[in-house]
PDB file of C-alpha atoms in Angstrom:
ATOM      1  CA  UNK A   7      35.901 -66.871 -19.002  1.00  0.00           C
ATOM      2  CA  UNK A   8      39.748 -68.104 -19.461  1.00  0.00           C
ATOM      3  CA  UNK A   9      40.808 -65.677 -17.077  1.00  0.00           C
ATOM      4  CA  UNK A  10      38.449 -66.889 -14.365  1.00  0.00           C
ATOM      5  CA  UNK A  11      39.527 -70.264 -14.869  1.00  0.00           C
ATOM      6  CA  UNK A  12      43.047 -69.421 -14.863  1.00  0.00           C
ATOM      7  CA  UNK A  13      42.713 -67.415 -11.445  1.00  0.00           C
ATOM      8  CA  UNK A  14      39.909 -68.445  -9.414  1.00  0.00           C
ATOM      9  CA  UNK A  15      40.164 -71.945 -10.727  1.00  0.00           C
ATOM     10  CA  UNK A  16      43.989 -72.984 -11.012  1.00  0.00           C
ATOM     11  CA  UNK A  17      45.216 -70.044  -8.867  1.00  0.00           C
ATOM     12  CA  UNK A  18      47.777 -68.936 -10.994  1.00  0.00           C
ATOM     13  CA  UNK A  19      49.556 -65.520 -10.229  1.00  0.00           C
ATOM     14  CA  UNK A  20      49.758 -64.258 -13.820  1.00  0.00           C
ATOM     15  CA  UNK A  21      48.880 -65.375 -17.484  1.00  0.00           C
ATOM     16  CA  UNK A  22      50.452 -63.633 -20.489  1.00  0.00           C
ATOM     17  CA  UNK A  23      50.320 -63.859 -24.108  1.00  0.00           C
ATOM     18  CA  UNK A  24      52.236 -63.161 -27.521  1.00  0.00           C
ATOM     19  CA  UNK A  25      50.999 -61.093 -30.350  1.00  0.00           C
ATOM     20  CA  UNK A  26      52.073 -59.792 -33.862  1.00  0.00           C
ATOM     21  CA  UNK A  27      53.494 -56.252 -33.173  1.00  0.00           C
ATOM     22  CA  UNK A  28      51.382 -55.228 -36.216  1.00  0.00           C
ATOM     23  CA  UNK A  29      48.106 -56.852 -34.693  1.00  0.00           C
ATOM     24  CA  UNK A  30      47.011 -53.467 -33.492  1.00  0.00           C
ATOM     25  CA  UNK A  31      43.083 -54.631 -33.302  1.00  0.00           C
ATOM     26  CA  UNK A  32      45.005 -57.498 -30.923  1.00  0.00           C
ATOM     27  CA  UNK A  33      46.712 -55.132 -29.494  1.00  0.00           C
ATOM     28  CA  UNK A  34      43.591 -53.188 -28.452  1.00  0.00           C
ATOM     29  CA  UNK A  35      41.228 -56.238 -27.444  1.00  0.00           C
ATOM     30  CA  UNK A  36      43.975 -57.180 -25.185  1.00  0.00           C
ATOM     31  CA  UNK A  37      44.609 -54.031 -23.527  1.00  0.00           C
ATOM     32  CA  UNK A  38      41.047 -53.102 -23.179  1.00  0.00           C
ATOM     33  CA  UNK A  39      40.830 -56.935 -21.053  1.00  0.00           C
ATOM     34  CA  UNK A  40      43.243 -55.694 -18.649  1.00  0.00           C
ATOM     35  CA  UNK A  41      46.536 -57.014 -20.368  1.00  0.00           C
ATOM     36  CA  UNK A  42      49.825 -54.612 -20.353  1.00  0.00           C
ATOM     37  CA  UNK A  43      52.851 -54.507 -22.747  1.00  0.00           C
ATOM     38  CA  UNK A  44      55.802 -56.277 -20.986  1.00  0.00           C
ATOM     39  CA  UNK A  45      58.044 -55.898 -24.010  1.00  0.00           C
ATOM     40  CA  UNK A  46      58.744 -56.616 -27.513  1.00  0.00           C
ATOM     41  CA  UNK A  47      60.623 -58.966 -29.281  1.00  0.00           C
ATOM     42  CA  UNK A  48      62.162 -57.981 -32.989  1.00  0.00           C
ATOM     43  CA  UNK A  49      62.212 -60.849 -35.670  1.00  0.00           C
ATOM     44  CA  UNK A  50      60.670 -63.467 -33.022  1.00  0.00           C
ATOM     45  CA  UNK A  51      59.399 -65.808 -35.514  1.00  0.00           C
ATOM     46  CA  UNK A  52      59.827 -66.331 -39.535  1.00  0.00           C
ATOM     47  CA  UNK A  53      57.030 -66.659 -41.592  1.00  0.00           C
ATOM     48  CA  UNK A  54      57.155 -67.158 -45.479  1.00  0.00           C
ATOM     49  CA  UNK A  55      60.795 -65.925 -45.382  1.00  0.00           C
ATOM     50  CA  UNK A  56      59.831 -62.533 -43.274  1.00  0.00           C
ATOM     51  CA  UNK A  57      60.622 -61.802 -39.545  1.00  0.00           C
ATOM     52  CA  UNK A  58      57.647 -60.952 -37.483  1.00  0.00           C
ATOM     53  CA  UNK A  59      58.211 -58.795 -34.374  1.00  0.00           C
ATOM     54  CA  UNK A  60      55.986 -60.356 -30.971  1.00  0.00           C
ATOM     55  CA  UNK A  61      54.639 -58.038 -28.401  1.00  0.00           C
ATOM     56  CA  UNK A  62      54.369 -59.782 -24.935  1.00  0.00           C
ATOM     57  CA  UNK A  63      51.406 -58.812 -22.749  1.00  0.00           C
ATOM     58  CA  UNK A  64      50.407 -59.855 -19.369  1.00  0.00           C
ATOM     59  CA  UNK A  65      47.549 -59.924 -16.525  1.00  0.00           C
ATOM     60  CA  UNK A  66      48.521 -60.477 -13.208  1.00  0.00           C
ATOM     61  CA  UNK A  67      45.755 -61.584 -10.673  1.00  0.00           C
ATOM     62  CA  UNK A  68      45.338 -58.702  -8.649  1.00  0.00           C
ATOM     63  CA  UNK A  69      44.874 -56.519 -11.830  1.00  0.00           C
ATOM     64  CA  UNK A  70      42.422 -59.003 -13.050  1.00  0.00           C
ATOM     65  CA  UNK A  71      40.511 -58.473 -10.163  1.00  0.00           C
ATOM     66  CA  UNK A  72      40.139 -54.496 -10.356  1.00  0.00           C
ATOM     67  CA  UNK A  73      39.490 -54.996 -13.828  1.00  0.00           C
ATOM     68  CA  UNK A  74      36.882 -57.304 -13.613  1.00  0.00           C
ATOM     69  CA  UNK A  75      34.908 -55.524 -10.532  1.00  0.00           C
ATOM     70  CA  UNK A  76      35.014 -52.455 -12.549  1.00  0.00           C
ATOM     71  CA  UNK A  77      33.566 -53.851 -15.969  1.00  0.00           C
ATOM     72  CA  UNK A  78      30.519 -56.141 -13.920  1.00  0.00           C
ATOM     73  CA  UNK A  79      29.591 -53.036 -12.100  1.00  0.00           C
TER      74      UNK A  79
END
């Protein structure tokens, strides 16, 4: 629903997100939805005195179209 709005209604070319690098379930879920890793950011955020690594993931409109067709057939 969110990706459909981004690509179909808003006409965006790319959607990206940041997820904690230690969030294996999140990384897997986003990958299953067509997102791919663009990069790792070391010590990107501080939480309770500890620094967290983050992973940037994105999906571009042509990849979304291929993914969407594949998952709806």
